[in-house]
Amino acid sequence: PNNPKWKGIVDAIIPRMETWTAASAWNFEHKLLFLKAEQMTNAGDQLGAVAAYEGAIRLAREHRFVNEEALIADRYSKFLLAAGEKLSAEVQCNNAYEAYKNWGALRKCKEMKQNENI
């Protein structure tokens, strides 16, 4: 997350994602919020990142992008753990697990159980 290479990639893709979101919010708004969450994380804006992660998860769920919901919740759990929010991280890890399971990513579920993430 705090890798300068990824910061540059995230910063570069956000304007494109904003254009795509304007054309089709249903398909892209959750992705834009996820990128903004990562951008805010890199900038040290924890409150902004939390709001963006939660918005991205909510929209991915509402729009039935279960695969992206899983990935975003997984990343959000890691963010929360790094911020010292262990209980909230566990909740998001469980949410990610359920979304991975619903997506059919059973190997990922098995990996999460083996690593005691859930």
CSV table of N, CA and C in Angstrom, one decimal:
chain,number,residue,atom,x,y,z
A,1,PRO,N,0.8,-1.2,0.0
A,1,PRO,CA,0.0,0.0,0.0
A,1,PRO,C,0.8,1.3,0.0
A,2,ASN,N,1.9,1.3,0.8
A,2,ASN,CA,2.7,2.5,0.8
A,2,ASN,C,3.9,2.5,-0.1
A,3,ASN,N,3.8,1.6,-1.1
A,3,ASN,CA,4.9,1.4,-2.1
A,3,ASN,C,4.7,2.5,-3.1
A,4,PRO,N,5.8,3.3,-3.4
A,4,PRO,CA,5.7,4.4,-4.3
A,4,PRO,C,5.2,4.0,-5.7
A,5,LYS,N,5.6,2.8,-6.1
A,5,LYS,CA,5.1,2.2,-7.4
A,5,LYS,C,3.6,2.2,-7.5
A,6,TRP,N,3.0,1.6,-6.4
A,6,TRP,CA,1.5,1.5,-6.4
A,6,TRP,C,0.8,2.8,-6.3
A,7,LYS,N,1.5,3.7,-5.5
A,7,LYS,CA,0.9,5.1,-5.4
A,7,LYS,C,0.8,5.7,-6.7
A,8,GLY,N,1.8,5.6,-7.5
A,8,GLY,CA,1.8,6.2,-8.9
A,8,GLY,C,0.7,5.6,-9.7
A,9,ILE,N,0.6,4.3,-9.7
A,9,ILE,CA,-0.4,3.6,-10.5
A,9,ILE,C,-1.8,4.0,-10.0
A,10,VAL,N,-2.1,4.0,-8.7
A,10,VAL,CA,-3.4,4.4,-8.2
A,10,VAL,C,-3.7,5.9,-8.6
A,11,ASP,N,-2.7,6.8,-8.4
A,11,ASP,CA,-2.9,8.2,-8.8
A,11,ASP,C,-3.2,8.4,-10.3
A,12,ALA,N,-2.6,7.5,-11.1
A,12,ALA,CA,-2.8,7.7,-12.6
A,12,ALA,C,-4.1,7.1,-13.0
A,13,ILE,N,-4.6,6.1,-12.4
A,13,ILE,CA,-5.8,5.5,-12.9
A,13,ILE,C,-7.1,6.2,-12.4
A,14,ILE,N,-7.0,6.9,-11.3
A,14,ILE,CA,-8.2,7.5,-10.7
A,14,ILE,C,-8.9,8.5,-11.7
A,15,PRO,N,-8.2,9.3,-12.5
A,15,PRO,CA,-8.9,10.2,-13.4
A,15,PRO,C,-9.7,9.4,-14.5
A,16,ARG,N,-9.1,8.3,-15.0
A,16,ARG,CA,-9.8,7.4,-15.9
A,16,ARG,C,-11.0,6.8,-15.3
A,17,MET,N,-10.9,6.3,-14.1
A,17,MET,CA,-12.0,5.7,-13.4
A,17,MET,C,-13.1,6.7,-13.1
A,18,GLU,N,-12.8,7.9,-12.9
A,18,GLU,CA,-13.8,9.0,-12.7
A,18,GLU,C,-14.6,9.1,-14.0
A,19,THR,N,-13.9,9.1,-15.1
A,19,THR,CA,-14.6,9.2,-16.4
A,19,THR,C,-15.5,8.0,-16.6
A,20,TRP,N,-15.0,6.8,-16.4
A,20,TRP,CA,-15.8,5.6,-16.5
A,20,TRP,C,-17.0,5.6,-15.6
A,21,THR,N,-16.8,6.1,-14.4
A,21,THR,CA,-17.9,6.2,-13.4
A,21,THR,C,-19.0,7.2,-13.8
A,22,ALA,N,-18.6,8.3,-14.4
A,22,ALA,CA,-19.6,9.2,-14.9
A,22,ALA,C,-20.4,8.6,-16.0
A,23,ALA,N,-19.8,7.7,-16.8
A,23,ALA,CA,-20.6,7.0,-17.9
A,23,ALA,C,-21.4,5.9,-17.4
A,24,SER,N,-20.9,5.2,-16.3
A,24,SER,CA,-21.6,4.0,-15.8
A,24,SER,C,-21.3,3.8,-14.3
A,25,ALA,N,-22.0,4.6,-13.5
A,25,ALA,CA,-21.8,4.5,-12.1
A,25,ALA,C,-22.0,3.1,-11.5
A,26,TRP,N,-23.0,2.4,-12.0
A,26,TRP,CA,-23.3,1.0,-11.6
A,26,TRP,C,-22.1,0.1,-11.7
A,27,ASN,N,-21.4,0.2,-12.7
A,27,ASN,CA,-20.2,-0.7,-13.0
A,27,ASN,C,-18.9,-0.2,-12.3
A,28,PHE,N,-18.8,1.1,-12.1
A,28,PHE,CA,-17.4,1.6,-11.8
A,28,PHE,C,-17.3,2.4,-10.4
A,29,GLU,N,-18.4,2.8,-9.9
A,29,GLU,CA,-18.3,3.7,-8.7
A,29,GLU,C,-17.6,3.0,-7.5
A,30,HIS,N,-17.9,1.7,-7.3
A,30,HIS,CA,-17.3,1.0,-6.2
A,30,HIS,C,-15.8,0.8,-6.4
A,31,LYS,N,-15.4,0.7,-7.7
A,31,LYS,CA,-14.0,0.6,-8.0
A,31,LYS,C,-13.3,1.9,-7.8
A,32,LEU,N,-13.9,3.0,-8.1
A,32,LEU,CA,-13.4,4.3,-7.9
A,32,LEU,C,-13.2,4.5,-6.4
A,33,LEU,N,-14.2,4.2,-5.6
A,33,LEU,CA,-14.1,4.4,-4.1
A,33,LEU,C,-13.0,3.5,-3.6
A,34,PHE,N,-12.8,2.3,-4.1
A,34,PHE,CA,-11.7,1.5,-3.6
A,34,PHE,C,-10.4,2.1,-3.9
A,35,LEU,N,-10.2,2.6,-5.1
A,35,LEU,CA,-8.9,3.3,-5.5
A,35,LEU,C,-8.7,4.5,-4.6
A,36,LYS,N,-9.8,5.2,-4.3
A,36,LYS,CA,-9.6,6.4,-3.5
A,36,LYS,C,-9.3,6.0,-2.0
A,37,ALA,N,-9.8,4.9,-1.6
A,37,ALA,CA,-9.5,4.4,-0.2
A,37,ALA,C,-8.0,4.1,-0.2
A,38,GLU,N,-7.5,3.5,-1.2
A,38,GLU,CA,-6.0,3.2,-1.3
A,38,GLU,C,-5.2,4.4,-1.3
A,39,GLN,N,-5.7,5.4,-2.1
A,39,GLN,CA,-5.0,6.7,-2.2
A,39,GLN,C,-5.0,7.4,-0.9
A,40,MET,N,-6.1,7.4,-0.2
A,40,MET,CA,-6.2,8.0,1.1
A,40,MET,C,-5.3,7.3,2.2
A,41,THR,N,-5.3,6.0,2.1
A,41,THR,CA,-4.4,5.2,3.0
A,41,THR,C,-2.9,5.7,2.8
A,42,ASN,N,-2.5,5.8,1.5
A,42,ASN,CA,-1.1,6.2,1.2
A,42,ASN,C,-0.9,7.6,1.7
A,43,ALA,N,-1.9,8.5,1.7
A,43,ALA,CA,-1.8,9.9,2.2
A,43,ALA,C,-1.9,10.0,3.7
A,44,GLY,N,-2.2,8.9,4.4
A,44,GLY,CA,-2.4,9.0,5.8
A,44,GLY,C,-3.8,9.5,6.3
A,45,ASP,N,-4.7,9.5,5.4
A,45,ASP,CA,-6.1,10.0,5.7
A,45,ASP,C,-6.9,8.8,6.1
A,46,GLN,N,-6.8,8.3,7.4
A,46,GLN,CA,-7.5,7.1,7.8
A,46,GLN,C,-9.0,7.2,7.8
A,47,LEU,N,-9.5,8.4,8.2
A,47,LEU,CA,-11.0,8.5,8.2
A,47,LEU,C,-11.6,8.5,6.8
A,48,GLY,N,-10.9,9.2,5.9
A,48,GLY,CA,-11.3,9.2,4.5
A,48,GLY,C,-11.2,7.8,3.9
A,49,ALA,N,-10.2,7.1,4.3
A,49,ALA,CA,-10.0,5.7,3.7
A,49,ALA,C,-11.1,4.8,4.2
A,50,VAL,N,-11.5,4.9,5.5
A,50,VAL,CA,-12.5,4.1,6.1
A,50,VAL,C,-13.8,4.4,5.4
A,51,ALA,N,-14.2,5.6,5.2
A,51,ALA,CA,-15.4,6.0,4.5
A,51,ALA,C,-15.4,5.4,3.0
A,52,ALA,N,-14.3,5.5,2.4
A,52,ALA,CA,-14.2,5.1,1.0
A,52,ALA,C,-14.3,3.5,0.9
A,53,TYR,N,-13.6,2.8,1.8
A,53,TYR,CA,-13.7,1.4,1.8
A,53,TYR,C,-15.1,0.9,2.1
A,54,GLU,N,-15.7,1.5,3.1
A,54,GLU,CA,-17.1,1.1,3.4
A,54,GLU,C,-18.1,1.4,2.3
A,55,GLY,N,-17.9,2.5,1.7
A,55,GLY,CA,-18.7,2.9,0.5
A,55,GLY,C,-18.5,1.9,-0.6
A,56,ALA,N,-17.3,1.5,-0.9
A,56,ALA,CA,-17.0,0.6,-2.0
A,56,ALA,C,-17.6,-0.8,-1.7
A,57,ILE,N,-17.4,-1.2,-0.5
A,57,ILE,CA,-18.0,-2.5,-0.1
A,57,ILE,C,-19.5,-2.5,-0.3
A,58,ARG,N,-20.2,-1.4,0.2
A,58,ARG,CA,-21.6,-1.3,0.2
A,58,ARG,C,-22.1,-1.3,-1.3
A,59,LEU,N,-21.5,-0.6,-2.1
A,59,LEU,CA,-21.9,-0.5,-3.5
A,59,LEU,C,-21.6,-1.8,-4.3
A,60,ALA,N,-20.5,-2.4,-4.0
A,60,ALA,CA,-20.2,-3.7,-4.6
A,60,ALA,C,-21.2,-4.8,-4.2
A,61,ARG,N,-21.6,-4.7,-3.0
A,61,ARG,CA,-22.7,-5.7,-2.5
A,61,ARG,C,-24.0,-5.3,-3.2
A,62,GLU,N,-24.4,-4.1,-3.1
A,62,GLU,CA,-25.7,-3.7,-3.7
A,62,GLU,C,-25.8,-4.0,-5.2
A,63,HIS,N,-24.6,-3.9,-5.9
A,63,HIS,CA,-24.6,-4.1,-7.4
A,63,HIS,C,-24.2,-5.5,-7.7
A,64,ARG,N,-24.1,-6.3,-6.7
A,64,ARG,CA,-23.9,-7.8,-6.9
A,64,ARG,C,-22.5,-8.1,-7.5
A,65,PHE,N,-21.5,-7.3,-7.3
A,65,PHE,CA,-20.2,-7.6,-7.7
A,65,PHE,C,-19.5,-8.4,-6.5
A,66,VAL,N,-19.9,-9.6,-6.3
A,66,VAL,CA,-19.4,-10.4,-5.1
A,66,VAL,C,-17.9,-10.6,-5.1
A,67,ASN,N,-17.4,-10.8,-6.3
A,67,ASN,CA,-15.9,-10.9,-6.4
A,67,ASN,C,-15.2,-9.7,-5.9
A,68,GLU,N,-15.7,-8.5,-6.3
A,68,GLU,CA,-15.0,-7.3,-5.9
A,68,GLU,C,-15.3,-6.9,-4.5
A,69,GLU,N,-16.5,-7.3,-4.0
A,69,GLU,CA,-16.8,-7.1,-2.6
A,69,GLU,C,-15.8,-7.9,-1.8
A,70,ALA,N,-15.5,-9.1,-2.2
A,70,ALA,CA,-14.6,-10.0,-1.4
A,70,ALA,C,-13.2,-9.4,-1.4
A,71,LEU,N,-12.7,-8.9,-2.5
A,71,LEU,CA,-11.4,-8.3,-2.6
A,71,LEU,C,-11.2,-7.0,-1.8
A,72,ILE,N,-12.3,-6.2,-1.9
A,72,ILE,CA,-12.2,-4.9,-1.2
A,72,ILE,C,-12.3,-5.2,0.3
A,73,ALA,N,-13.2,-6.1,0.8
A,73,ALA,CA,-13.3,-6.4,2.2
A,73,ALA,C,-12.0,-7.0,2.7
A,74,ASP,N,-11.4,-7.8,1.9
A,74,ASP,CA,-10.1,-8.4,2.3
A,74,ASP,C,-9.0,-7.3,2.5
A,75,ARG,N,-9.0,-6.5,1.6
A,75,ARG,CA,-8.0,-5.4,1.7
A,75,ARG,C,-8.3,-4.4,2.9
A,76,TYR,N,-9.6,-4.2,3.1
A,76,TYR,CA,-10.0,-3.3,4.2
A,76,TYR,C,-9.7,-4.0,5.5
A,77,SER,N,-9.8,-5.3,5.6
A,77,SER,CA,-9.5,-6.0,6.9
A,77,SER,C,-8.0,-5.8,7.2
A,78,LYS,N,-7.1,-5.8,6.2
A,78,LYS,CA,-5.7,-5.6,6.3
A,78,LYS,C,-5.4,-4.2,6.8
A,79,PHE,N,-6.1,-3.2,6.2
A,79,PHE,CA,-6.0,-1.8,6.5
A,79,PHE,C,-6.3,-1.6,8.0
A,80,LEU,N,-7.5,-2.2,8.4
A,80,LEU,CA,-7.9,-2.1,9.8
A,80,LEU,C,-6.9,-2.7,10.8
A,81,LEU,N,-6.4,-3.9,10.4
A,81,LEU,CA,-5.5,-4.5,11.3
A,81,LEU,C,-4.2,-3.7,11.5
A,82,ALA,N,-3.7,-3.1,10.4
A,82,ALA,CA,-2.6,-2.2,10.4
A,82,ALA,C,-2.8,-1.0,11.3
A,83,ALA,N,-4.1,-0.6,11.3
A,83,ALA,CA,-4.5,0.6,12.1
A,83,ALA,C,-4.7,0.3,13.6
A,84,GLY,N,-4.6,-1.0,13.9
A,84,GLY,CA,-4.8,-1.4,15.3
A,84,GLY,C,-6.2,-1.7,15.7
A,85,GLU,N,-7.1,-1.8,14.7
A,85,GLU,CA,-8.5,-2.1,14.9
A,85,GLU,C,-8.8,-3.6,14.7
A,86,LYS,N,-8.3,-4.4,15.7
A,86,LYS,CA,-8.4,-5.8,15.5
A,86,LYS,C,-9.8,-6.4,15.4
A,87,LEU,N,-10.7,-5.9,16.2
A,87,LEU,CA,-12.1,-6.4,16.2
A,87,LEU,C,-12.8,-6.1,14.8
A,88,SER,N,-12.6,-4.9,14.4
A,88,SER,CA,-13.2,-4.4,13.1
A,88,SER,C,-12.5,-5.2,12.0
A,89,ALA,N,-11.2,-5.5,12.1
A,89,ALA,CA,-10.5,-6.2,11.1
A,89,ALA,C,-11.1,-7.6,11.0
A,90,GLU,N,-11.4,-8.2,12.1
A,90,GLU,CA,-11.9,-9.6,12.1
A,90,GLU,C,-13.3,-9.6,11.4
A,91,VAL,N,-14.1,-8.6,11.7
A,91,VAL,CA,-15.4,-8.5,11.1
A,91,VAL,C,-15.3,-8.5,9.5
A,92,GLN,N,-14.4,-7.6,9.1
A,92,GLN,CA,-14.2,-7.5,7.6
A,92,GLN,C,-13.6,-8.7,7.0
A,93,CYS,N,-12.7,-9.4,7.8
A,93,CYS,CA,-12.1,-10.6,7.3
A,93,CYS,C,-13.2,-11.7,7.1
A,94,ASN,N,-14.1,-11.8,8.1
A,94,ASN,CA,-15.2,-12.7,8.0
A,94,ASN,C,-16.1,-12.3,6.8
A,95,ASN,N,-16.4,-11.0,6.6
A,95,ASN,CA,-17.2,-10.6,5.4
A,95,ASN,C,-16.5,-11.0,4.1
A,96,ALA,N,-15.2,-10.8,4.1
A,96,ALA,CA,-14.4,-11.2,2.9
A,96,ALA,C,-14.5,-12.7,2.7
A,97,TYR,N,-14.4,-13.5,3.7
A,97,TYR,CA,-14.5,-14.9,3.6
A,97,TYR,C,-15.9,-15.3,3.0
A,98,GLU,N,-16.9,-14.7,3.5
A,98,GLU,CA,-18.3,-15.1,3.1
A,98,GLU,C,-18.4,-14.7,1.6
A,99,ALA,N,-17.9,-13.5,1.2
A,99,ALA,CA,-18.0,-13.1,-0.2
A,99,ALA,C,-17.2,-14.0,-1.1
A,100,TYR,N,-16.0,-14.4,-0.6
A,100,TYR,CA,-15.2,-15.3,-1.4
A,100,TYR,C,-15.9,-16.6,-1.6
A,101,LYS,N,-16.5,-17.1,-0.5
A,101,LYS,CA,-17.3,-18.4,-0.6
A,101,LYS,C,-18.5,-18.2,-1.6
A,102,ASN,N,-19.2,-17.1,-1.5
A,102,ASN,CA,-20.3,-16.9,-2.4
A,102,ASN,C,-19.8,-16.8,-3.9
A,103,TRP,N,-18.6,-16.3,-4.1
A,103,TRP,CA,-18.0,-16.1,-5.4
A,103,TRP,C,-17.6,-17.5,-5.9
A,104,GLY,N,-17.4,-18.4,-5.0
A,104,GLY,CA,-16.9,-19.7,-5.4
A,104,GLY,C,-15.4,-19.8,-5.3
A,105,ALA,N,-14.7,-18.9,-4.6
A,105,ALA,CA,-13.3,-18.9,-4.5
A,105,ALA,C,-12.9,-19.8,-3.3
A,106,LEU,N,-13.2,-21.0,-3.4
A,106,LEU,CA,-13.0,-22.0,-2.3
A,106,LEU,C,-11.5,-22.1,-1.9
A,107,ARG,N,-10.6,-22.1,-2.9
A,107,ARG,CA,-9.2,-22.2,-2.5
A,107,ARG,C,-8.8,-21.0,-1.6
A,108,LYS,N,-9.3,-19.8,-1.9
A,108,LYS,CA,-9.0,-18.6,-1.1
A,108,LYS,C,-9.6,-18.8,0.3
A,109,CYS,N,-10.8,-19.4,0.4
A,109,CYS,CA,-11.4,-19.7,1.7
A,109,CYS,C,-10.5,-20.6,2.5
A,110,LYS,N,-10.0,-21.7,1.8
A,110,LYS,CA,-9.2,-22.7,2.5
A,110,LYS,C,-7.9,-22.0,3.0
A,111,GLU,N,-7.3,-21.1,2.1
A,111,GLU,CA,-6.1,-20.4,2.5
A,111,GLU,C,-6.3,-19.5,3.7
A,112,MET,N,-7.5,-18.9,3.7
A,112,MET,CA,-7.8,-18.0,4.9
A,112,MET,C,-7.9,-18.8,6.1
A,113,LYS,N,-8.6,-19.9,6.1
A,113,LYS,CA,-8.7,-20.8,7.3
A,113,LYS,C,-7.3,-21.3,7.7
A,114,GLN,N,-6.5,-21.7,6.8
A,114,GLN,CA,-5.2,-22.2,7.1
A,114,GLN,C,-4.3,-21.2,7.8
A,115,ASN,N,-4.5,-19.9,7.3
A,115,ASN,CA,-3.7,-18.8,7.9
A,115,ASN,C,-4.3,-18.2,9.1
A,116,GLU,N,-5.5,-18.9,9.5
A,116,GLU,CA,-6.2,-18.4,10.7
A,116,GLU,C,-6.7,-17.0,10.6
A,117,ASN,N,-7.0,-16.6,9.4
A,117,ASN,CA,-7.5,-15.2,9.2
A,117,ASN,C,-9.0,-15.1,9.7
A,118,ILE,N,-9.6,-16.3,9.8
A,118,ILE,CA,-11.0,-16.3,10.2
A,118,ILE,C,-11.2,-17.3,11.3
